[in-house]
CSV table of C-alpha atoms in Angstrom, one decimal:
chain,number,residue,atom,x,y,z
A,1,UNK,CA,-16.8,110.2,35.4
A,2,UNK,CA,-13.3,110.3,33.8
A,3,UNK,CA,-11.7,112.0,36.9
A,4,UNK,CA,-13.3,109.3,39.1
A,5,UNK,CA,-11.9,106.5,36.9
A,6,UNK,CA,-8.5,108.2,37.1
A,7,UNK,CA,-8.6,108.3,40.8
A,8,UNK,CA,-9.6,104.7,41.0
A,9,UNK,CA,-6.8,103.7,38.7
A,10,UNK,CA,-4.3,105.7,40.7
A,11,UNK,CA,-5.5,104.1,43.9
A,12,UNK,CA,-5.2,100.6,42.3
A,13,UNK,CA,-1.6,101.4,41.4
A,14,UNK,CA,-0.6,102.9,44.7
A,15,UNK,CA,-2.8,100.7,46.9
A,16,UNK,CA,-0.3,97.8,47.2
A,17,UNK,CA,2.5,100.2,48.0
A,18,UNK,CA,0.6,102.0,50.7
A,19,UNK,CA,-1.3,99.1,52.3
A,20,UNK,CA,-1.1,99.9,56.0
A,21,UNK,CA,-2.7,98.5,59.2
A,22,UNK,CA,-5.0,100.9,61.0
A,23,UNK,CA,-2.6,101.1,64.0
A,24,UNK,CA,0.3,102.1,61.8
A,25,UNK,CA,1.3,105.2,59.8
A,26,UNK,CA,2.9,104.4,56.4
A,27,UNK,CA,4.8,106.7,54.1
A,28,UNK,CA,7.3,106.7,51.3
A,29,UNK,CA,10.7,108.2,52.1
A,30,UNK,CA,12.6,110.4,49.7
A,31,UNK,CA,14.9,107.5,48.9
A,32,UNK,CA,11.9,105.5,47.8
A,33,UNK,CA,11.9,103.3,50.9
A,34,UNK,CA,8.5,102.5,52.4
A,35,UNK,CA,8.2,103.2,56.2
A,36,UNK,CA,5.7,101.5,58.4
A,37,UNK,CA,5.6,103.4,61.7
A,38,UNK,CA,3.9,101.3,64.4
A,39,UNK,CA,5.6,102.4,67.6
A,40,UNK,CA,3.9,103.3,70.8
A,41,UNK,CA,0.6,101.7,69.8
A,42,UNK,CA,0.1,99.3,72.7
A,43,UNK,CA,0.3,96.4,70.2
A,44,UNK,CA,0.5,92.8,71.6
A,45,UNK,CA,1.6,91.2,68.3
A,46,UNK,CA,3.0,92.2,64.9
A,47,UNK,CA,0.1,93.7,63.0
A,48,UNK,CA,-1.3,92.1,59.9
A,49,UNK,CA,-1.9,93.8,56.6
A,50,UNK,CA,1.5,95.3,56.1
A,51,UNK,CA,2.6,95.9,52.5
A,52,UNK,CA,5.2,93.5,51.1
A,53,UNK,CA,7.2,96.5,50.0
A,54,UNK,CA,7.9,97.8,53.5
A,55,UNK,CA,11.6,98.3,54.0
A,56,UNK,CA,11.6,100.0,57.4
A,57,UNK,CA,9.3,98.6,60.1
A,58,UNK,CA,9.2,100.3,63.5
A,59,UNK,CA,7.5,98.3,66.3
A,60,UNK,CA,9.3,99.8,69.3
A,61,UNK,CA,7.7,100.5,72.7
A,62,UNK,CA,4.7,98.1,72.3
A,63,UNK,CA,3.6,95.1,74.4
A,64,UNK,CA,4.7,92.4,72.0
A,65,UNK,CA,5.7,89.3,74.0
A,66,UNK,CA,6.2,86.6,71.4
A,67,UNK,CA,7.5,86.4,67.8
A,68,UNK,CA,6.2,83.4,65.8
A,69,UNK,CA,7.6,81.8,62.7
A,70,UNK,CA,5.3,83.8,60.4
A,71,UNK,CA,5.4,87.1,62.2
A,72,UNK,CA,7.2,88.9,59.4
A,73,UNK,CA,6.0,86.8,56.4
A,74,UNK,CA,4.3,89.9,54.9
A,75,UNK,CA,7.5,92.0,54.9
A,76,UNK,CA,10.2,89.9,53.1
A,77,UNK,CA,11.9,93.1,51.8
A,78,UNK,CA,12.4,94.7,55.2
A,79,UNK,CA,15.9,96.1,55.8
A,80,UNK,CA,15.5,97.8,59.2
A,81,UNK,CA,13.4,96.2,61.9
A,82,UNK,CA,13.0,98.0,65.3
A,83,UNK,CA,11.6,95.9,68.1
A,84,UNK,CA,13.1,97.6,71.2
A,85,UNK,CA,11.3,98.2,74.4
A,86,UNK,CA,8.7,95.4,74.1
A,87,UNK,CA,8.2,92.4,76.3
A,88,UNK,CA,9.5,89.8,73.9
A,89,UNK,CA,10.4,86.6,75.8
A,90,UNK,CA,9.9,83.9,73.2
A,91,UNK,CA,11.1,83.8,69.7
A,92,UNK,CA,10.3,80.8,67.5
A,93,UNK,CA,12.9,79.3,65.2
A,94,UNK,CA,12.5,80.8,61.8
A,95,UNK,CA,11.0,84.1,62.9
A,96,UNK,CA,13.8,86.0,61.2
A,97,UNK,CA,15.2,83.4,58.9
A,98,UNK,CA,13.4,84.7,55.7
A,99,UNK,CA,14.5,88.4,56.2
A,100,UNK,CA,17.5,88.0,53.9
A,101,UNK,CA,17.6,91.8,53.2
A,102,UNK,CA,17.8,92.8,56.8
A,103,UNK,CA,20.6,95.3,57.7
A,104,UNK,CA,19.5,96.6,61.1
A,105,UNK,CA,17.8,94.6,63.8
A,106,UNK,CA,17.0,96.1,67.2
A,107,UNK,CA,15.8,93.6,69.9
A,108,UNK,CA,17.0,95.6,72.9
A,109,UNK,CA,15.2,96.1,76.1
A,110,UNK,CA,13.1,92.9,76.0
A,111,UNK,CA,13.0,89.7,78.1
A,112,UNK,CA,14.8,87.2,75.9
A,113,UNK,CA,16.7,84.5,77.7
A,114,UNK,CA,17.3,82.6,74.5
A,115,UNK,CA,17.3,83.1,70.8
A,116,UNK,CA,17.1,81.0,67.7
A,117,UNK,CA,20.7,81.7,66.7
A,118,UNK,CA,20.4,79.6,63.6
A,119,UNK,CA,18.2,82.3,62.1
A,120,UNK,CA,21.2,84.6,61.8
A,121,UNK,CA,22.8,82.3,59.3
A,122,UNK,CA,20.6,83.7,56.5
A,123,UNK,CA,21.2,87.4,57.6
A,124,UNK,CA,24.6,87.8,55.9
A,125,UNK,CA,23.9,91.5,55.2
A,126,UNK,CA,23.2,92.4,58.8
A,127,UNK,CA,25.2,95.5,59.9
A,128,UNK,CA,23.8,96.4,63.2
A,129,UNK,CA,22.5,94.0,65.8
A,130,UNK,CA,21.2,95.2,69.2
A,131,UNK,CA,20.4,92.6,71.8
A,132,UNK,CA,21.3,94.6,74.9
A,133,UNK,CA,19.2,94.8,78.0
A,134,UNK,CA,17.8,91.3,77.8
A,135,UNK,CA,18.3,88.1,79.9
A,136,UNK,CA,20.8,86.2,77.7
A,137,UNK,CA,22.9,84.0,79.8
A,138,UNK,CA,25.0,82.3,77.1
A,139,UNK,CA,25.9,82.4,73.4
A,140,UNK,CA,26.9,79.6,71.0
A,141,UNK,CA,30.5,80.0,69.9
A,142,UNK,CA,29.4,80.3,66.2
A,143,UNK,CA,26.3,82.5,66.9
A,144,UNK,CA,27.6,85.4,64.7
A,145,UNK,CA,29.8,83.5,62.3
A,146,UNK,CA,27.9,84.2,59.1
A,147,UNK,CA,27.6,88.0,59.7
A,148,UNK,CA,30.4,89.1,57.5
A,149,UNK,CA,29.0,92.7,57.2
A,150,UNK,CA,28.2,93.2,60.9
A,151,UNK,CA,29.7,96.5,62.1
A,152,UNK,CA,28.0,97.1,65.5
A,153,UNK,CA,27.1,94.4,68.1
A,154,UNK,CA,25.4,95.3,71.4
A,155,UNK,CA,25.3,92.6,74.1
A,156,UNK,CA,25.6,94.8,77.2
A,157,UNK,CA,23.2,94.5,80.2
A,158,UNK,CA,22.5,90.8,79.8
A,159,UNK,CA,23.3,87.9,82.1
A,160,UNK,CA,26.4,86.6,80.4
A,161,UNK,CA,28.9,85.0,82.8
A,162,UNK,CA,31.2,83.6,80.2
A,163,UNK,CA,31.9,83.6,76.4
A,164,UNK,CA,33.3,80.8,74.3
A,165,UNK,CA,36.7,81.5,72.8
A,166,UNK,CA,36.3,82.6,69.2
A,167,UNK,CA,32.8,84.1,69.6
A,168,UNK,CA,33.9,87.2,67.7
A,169,UNK,CA,36.1,85.5,65.1
A,170,UNK,CA,35.1,85.7,61.5
A,171,UNK,CA,33.6,89.2,61.8
A,172,UNK,CA,35.8,91.2,59.5
A,173,UNK,CA,33.6,94.3,59.5
A,174,UNK,CA,33.0,94.5,63.3
A,175,UNK,CA,34.1,97.9,64.6
A,176,UNK,CA,32.0,98.4,67.7
A,177,UNK,CA,31.2,95.9,70.5
A,178,UNK,CA,29.3,96.6,73.7
A,179,UNK,CA,29.7,94.1,76.6
A,180,UNK,CA,29.5,96.1,79.8
A,181,UNK,CA,27.1,95.3,82.7
A,182,UNK,CA,27.3,91.5,82.4
A,183,UNK,CA,28.1,89.4,85.5
A,184,UNK,CA,31.2,87.8,84.1
A,185,UNK,CA,32.8,85.0,86.0
A,186,UNK,CA,36.5,85.9,85.4
A,187,UNK,CA,37.8,82.4,85.5
A,188,UNK,CA,40.4,81.5,83.0
A,189,UNK,CA,37.6,80.6,80.6
A,190,UNK,CA,37.3,84.3,79.7
A,191,UNK,CA,41.0,85.0,79.8
A,192,UNK,CA,41.0,84.8,76.0
A,193,UNK,CA,38.7,87.8,76.0
A,194,UNK,CA,41.4,89.9,77.7
A,195,UNK,CA,43.9,88.9,75.1
A,196,UNK,CA,41.5,89.5,72.3
A,197,UNK,CA,40.6,93.0,73.5
A,198,UNK,CA,44.3,93.8,73.8
A,199,UNK,CA,45.0,92.9,70.2
A,200,UNK,CA,41.8,93.8,68.3
A,201,UNK,CA,41.0,96.9,66.4
A,202,UNK,CA,37.4,96.7,67.4
A,203,UNK,CA,36.2,99.5,69.7
A,204,UNK,CA,35.2,97.7,73.0
A,205,UNK,CA,33.6,99.6,75.9
A,206,UNK,CA,36.2,100.6,78.3
A,207,UNK,CA,37.2,97.9,80.8
A,208,UNK,CA,36.0,99.9,83.8
A,209,UNK,CA,32.4,99.0,82.8
A,210,UNK,CA,33.1,95.4,81.8
A,211,UNK,CA,33.7,94.1,85.3
A,212,UNK,CA,34.1,90.7,87.0
A,213,UNK,CA,31.3,89.6,89.2
A,214,UNK,CA,33.2,86.5,90.3
A,215,UNK,CA,35.4,85.0,91.8
A,216,UNK,CA,35.5,87.0,94.9
A,217,UNK,CA,39.2,88.0,94.6
A,218,UNK,CA,38.5,89.7,91.3
A,219,UNK,CA,35.0,91.1,91.9
A,220,UNK,CA,34.7,94.6,90.6
A,221,UNK,CA,37.9,94.3,88.6
A,222,UNK,CA,37.9,94.9,84.8
A,223,UNK,CA,37.8,91.8,82.7
A,224,UNK,CA,40.7,93.2,80.8
A,225,UNK,CA,42.8,93.4,84.0
A,226,UNK,CA,42.7,89.7,84.9
A,227,UNK,CA,46.3,89.0,86.1
A,228,UNK,CA,48.3,86.9,83.6
A,229,UNK,CA,49.7,84.6,86.3
A,230,UNK,CA,46.2,83.4,87.2
A,231,UNK,CA,45.9,81.8,83.7
A,232,UNK,CA,48.8,79.9,82.2
A,233,UNK,CA,48.4,77.7,79.2
A,234,UNK,CA,49.2,74.0,79.8
A,235,UNK,CA,52.6,72.4,79.2
A,236,UNK,CA,53.1,68.6,79.0
A,237,UNK,CA,56.1,66.3,79.2
A,238,UNK,CA,56.0,62.6,78.3
A,239,UNK,CA,58.4,60.3,80.2
A,240,UNK,CA,59.1,56.6,80.0
A,241,UNK,CA,59.3,55.0,83.3
A,242,UNK,CA,61.6,52.0,83.1
A,243,UNK,CA,62.3,51.0,86.6
A,244,UNK,CA,61.7,47.3,85.9
A,245,UNK,CA,65.0,45.8,87.0
A,246,UNK,CA,63.6,44.3,90.2
A,247,UNK,CA,59.9,44.4,89.5
A,248,UNK,CA,57.7,41.4,89.2
A,249,UNK,CA,55.4,42.1,86.3
A,250,UNK,CA,52.5,40.5,84.4
A,251,UNK,CA,53.1,37.6,82.1
A,252,UNK,CA,54.7,39.8,79.5
A,253,UNK,CA,56.0,43.4,79.1
A,254,UNK,CA,54.3,46.2,80.9
A,255,UNK,CA,54.7,49.5,79.1
A,256,UNK,CA,54.6,52.5,81.4
A,257,UNK,CA,54.3,56.2,80.4
A,258,UNK,CA,54.2,59.2,82.6
A,259,UNK,CA,52.7,62.6,81.6
A,260,UNK,CA,53.9,65.5,83.7
A,261,UNK,CA,51.8,68.7,83.2
A,262,UNK,CA,51.9,72.3,84.4
A,263,UNK,CA,49.6,75.3,84.0
A,264,UNK,CA,47.1,77.4,85.9
A,265,UNK,CA,44.5,76.3,86.7
A,266,UNK,CA,46.1,72.8,87.0
A,267,UNK,CA,45.5,70.9,83.8
A,268,UNK,CA,43.4,67.8,83.5
A,269,UNK,CA,45.2,64.9,81.9
A,270,UNK,CA,43.6,62.9,79.1
A,271,UNK,CA,44.9,60.1,76.9
A,272,UNK,CA,44.4,59.1,73.3
A,273,UNK,CA,45.6,55.8,71.9
A,274,UNK,CA,45.5,55.1,68.2
A,275,UNK,CA,46.5,51.5,67.1
A,276,UNK,CA,45.9,49.8,63.8
A,277,UNK,CA,42.7,48.2,65.1
A,278,UNK,CA,41.1,50.8,67.4
A,279,UNK,CA,41.0,54.3,68.8
A,280,UNK,CA,40.7,54.8,72.5
A,281,UNK,CA,40.1,58.0,74.5
A,282,UNK,CA,40.4,58.1,78.2
A,283,UNK,CA,39.3,61.3,79.9
A,284,UNK,CA,40.5,60.6,83.4
A,285,UNK,CA,42.0,58.1,85.8
A,286,UNK,CA,40.4,54.7,86.0
A,287,UNK,CA,42.5,53.4,88.9
A,288,UNK,CA,41.4,54.4,92.3
A,289,UNK,CA,43.6,55.4,95.2
A,290,UNK,CA,43.2,51.9,96.7
A,291,UNK,CA,44.4,50.3,93.5
A,292,UNK,CA,41.0,49.1,92.4
A,293,UNK,CA,40.3,49.5,88.7
A,294,UNK,CA,37.0,51.0,87.5
A,295,UNK,CA,35.0,48.9,85.2
A,296,UNK,CA,36.2,49.5,81.7
A,297,UNK,CA,36.2,47.6,78.5
A,298,UNK,CA,39.8,48.7,78.0
A,299,UNK,CA,42.9,47.4,79.8
A,300,UNK,CA,44.9,50.7,79.9
A,301,UNK,CA,45.5,51.6,83.5
A,302,UNK,CA,45.5,55.3,84.0
A,303,UNK,CA,46.4,56.8,87.4
A,304,UNK,CA,45.6,60.2,88.8
A,305,UNK,CA,49.3,61.3,88.9
A,306,UNK,CA,49.5,61.1,85.1
A,307,UNK,CA,50.9,57.6,84.7
A,308,UNK,CA,49.5,55.1,82.3
A,309,UNK,CA,50.5,51.4,82.3
A,310,UNK,CA,49.6,48.8,79.7
A,311,UNK,CA,50.1,45.3,81.0
A,312,UNK,CA,50.9,42.5,78.6
A,313,UNK,CA,52.0,44.9,75.9
A,314,UNK,CA,51.9,43.2,72.6
A,315,UNK,CA,52.1,43.9,68.8
A,316,UNK,CA,48.4,44.8,68.8
A,317,UNK,CA,49.1,47.7,71.1
A,318,UNK,CA,51.6,49.4,68.8
A,319,UNK,CA,50.5,52.8,67.8
A,320,UNK,CA,50.5,56.5,68.7
A,321,UNK,CA,50.1,57.3,72.4
A,322,UNK,CA,49.1,60.9,73.1
A,323,UNK,CA,48.9,62.8,76.4
A,324,UNK,CA,46.7,65.9,76.5
A,325,UNK,CA,46.9,68.6,79.1
A,326,UNK,CA,43.7,70.6,79.2
A,327,UNK,CA,42.7,73.6,81.3
A,328,UNK,CA,40.5,76.7,80.8
A,329,UNK,CA,43.2,78.5,78.9
A,330,UNK,CA,43.9,75.9,76.3
A,331,UNK,CA,45.1,72.4,75.4
A,332,UNK,CA,48.6,71.0,74.8
A,333,UNK,CA,49.4,67.5,73.6
A,334,UNK,CA,52.5,65.4,73.3
A,335,UNK,CA,52.7,62.1,71.4
A,336,UNK,CA,55.0,59.1,70.9
A,337,UNK,CA,54.7,56.4,68.3
A,338,UNK,CA,55.4,53.0,70.1
A,339,UNK,CA,56.5,49.8,68.3
A,340,UNK,CA,57.6,46.5,69.6
A,341,UNK,CA,60.3,44.1,68.6
A,342,UNK,CA,61.9,41.0,70.0
A,343,UNK,CA,65.3,39.4,69.5
A,344,UNK,CA,68.0,37.5,71.3
A,345,UNK,CA,70.3,40.4,70.5
A,346,UNK,CA,67.9,43.3,70.0
A,347,UNK,CA,70.4,46.2,69.9
A,348,UNK,CA,72.5,44.7,67.2
A,349,UNK,CA,69.4,43.7,65.2
A,350,UNK,CA,67.9,47.2,65.3
A,351,UNK,CA,71.2,49.0,64.6
A,352,UNK,CA,71.7,46.8,61.6
A,353,UNK,CA,68.2,47.6,60.3
A,354,UNK,CA,68.5,51.3,61.2
A,355,UNK,CA,72.1,52.6,61.6
A,356,UNK,CA,70.8,56.0,62.7
A,357,UNK,CA,69.0,54.7,65.7
A,358,UNK,CA,70.4,55.6,69.1
A,359,UNK,CA,70.0,53.2,72.1
A,360,UNK,CA,70.4,52.9,75.8
A,361,UNK,CA,72.0,49.5,75.9
A,362,UNK,CA,73.7,47.1,78.4
A,363,UNK,CA,70.4,45.8,79.7
A,364,UNK,CA,69.9,48.9,81.8
A,365,UNK,CA,67.0,51.3,81.6
A,366,UNK,CA,66.9,54.6,83.4
A,367,UNK,CA,63.9,55.7,85.3
A,368,UNK,CA,62.6,58.9,83.8
A,369,UNK,CA,64.0,58.5,80.3
A,370,UNK,CA,62.5,61.6,78.5
A,371,UNK,CA,61.6,61.8,74.8
A,372,UNK,CA,62.9,64.7,72.7
A,373,UNK,CA,60.5,67.3,71.3
A,374,UNK,CA,62.3,67.1,68.0
A,375,UNK,CA,61.3,63.5,67.8
A,376,UNK,CA,57.6,64.1,68.5
A,377,UNK,CA,55.6,61.5,66.7
A,378,UNK,CA,58.7,59.5,65.7
A,379,UNK,CA,59.0,55.8,66.3
A,380,UNK,CA,59.9,54.7,69.8
A,381,UNK,CA,61.0,51.1,69.5
A,382,UNK,CA,61.0,49.0,72.6
A,383,UNK,CA,63.0,45.8,72.1
A,384,UNK,CA,62.7,43.2,74.8
A,385,UNK,CA,63.3,39.5,75.2
A,386,UNK,CA,62.6,36.8,77.7
A,387,UNK,CA,65.8,36.1,79.7
A,388,UNK,CA,66.9,32.5,79.6
A,389,UNK,CA,65.6,30.4,82.4
A,390,UNK,CA,62.9,32.9,83.5
A,391,UNK,CA,59.9,30.7,82.7
A,392,UNK,CA,57.4,30.2,85.5
A,393,UNK,CA,58.2,27.5,88.0
A,394,UNK,CA,56.0,25.1,89.8
A,395,UNK,CA,52.7,26.4,91.0
A,396,UNK,CA,52.4,28.8,88.0
A,397,UNK,CA,54.4,31.6,89.6
A,398,UNK,CA,54.4,34.8,87.6
A,399,UNK,CA,57.8,35.0,85.8
A,400,UNK,CA,60.1,38.0,86.5
A,401,UNK,CA,60.7,40.0,83.3
A,402,UNK,CA,63.1,42.7,82.5
A,403,UNK,CA,63.2,45.3,79.8
A,404,UNK,CA,66.2,44.3,77.8
A,405,UNK,CA,66.9,47.4,75.7
A,406,UNK,CA,65.1,50.7,75.0
A,407,UNK,CA,65.9,52.2,71.7
A,408,UNK,CA,64.7,55.6,70.5
A,409,UNK,CA,64.5,56.3,66.8
A,410,UNK,CA,65.1,60.0,67.4
A,411,UNK,CA,66.4,61.5,70.6
A,412,UNK,CA,65.6,61.0,74.2
A,413,UNK,CA,63.3,63.9,75.3
A,414,UNK,CA,59.7,64.7,74.2
A,415,UNK,CA,58.0,67.7,75.8
A,416,UNK,CA,55.8,70.7,75.0
């Protein structure tokens, strides 16, 4: 009787540690870790009845097609989870979020086209992540940001055509990256990857296997061999157009700025205006080729050639005017702070108030006056006045106005 009770007692003590589904084989390793071996069992889902003490769970080479939010609720202590060579196509958000002790995760050779990337935020101890041989077509820029201990990342043999710049930032422990056999579109959107690979200490699969699938002229060429001249970061130059001597303008001053840009591919021009009362962002031209203006609540006229005109420029329009040049390689911006003043003798008034101010006087303005990079963001003061006798005549004719004096607080050229 006593031996039977001893056996029962021992079984009660070991039972929770050795709880094991019928389809699995469970054992304790020499290092004390509990292994649940459930590979090659033709399983269609994660089996129930696993011990909460399992630290190694092998589910490779089954027929599992879906992972639910509670699929691994029974094994919160798991450190190594092997799910390769299944048919996993759907993963619910939260499926991995509670596995905070996870160090190794293998999801290779499945059918995943998407993944709940937010689950990785809790897996800060993850060291190996295998997602190769799936159907992933894209990754969020911050997908791996929380994985400070990640050493090995496998993304090869997916359907990735591009990667957002910074995808592999904030991975201080990363030493191995597999990216080969993805159909990369080698536009300038992946040019950053070439530069990153040239400067990183991470071991990246040789460029001969990380090839361009598009565009045609680069097909079959290594991503790391994208020619530098194909991708040039933008430059921008902001110019004041002051050819108003013989122009009939609106009833008031028309401020005109021109943004000249360069780069490859040709940059898109955007504008940002910050005044004391509002902030305006204009992402493209709003004046058509025929001169018609698209419906817009704002009165800033933006042309395709990079020119912006502000009719009836007044004190409420004072502020910072920024031109942005944007292409696939990056963004460059150049700004000027515009203020307005009026006087019968504007040059003398300004120089009296600010002896360091330079000016282009004599009532002349030069087309293409450039603003100095050293003065970026400094005050550009435009002083103008209504010439005597220029009031509108009979019939309400639009008066002819001229820009009296242009004064720049610092310099006459602004470019980047």
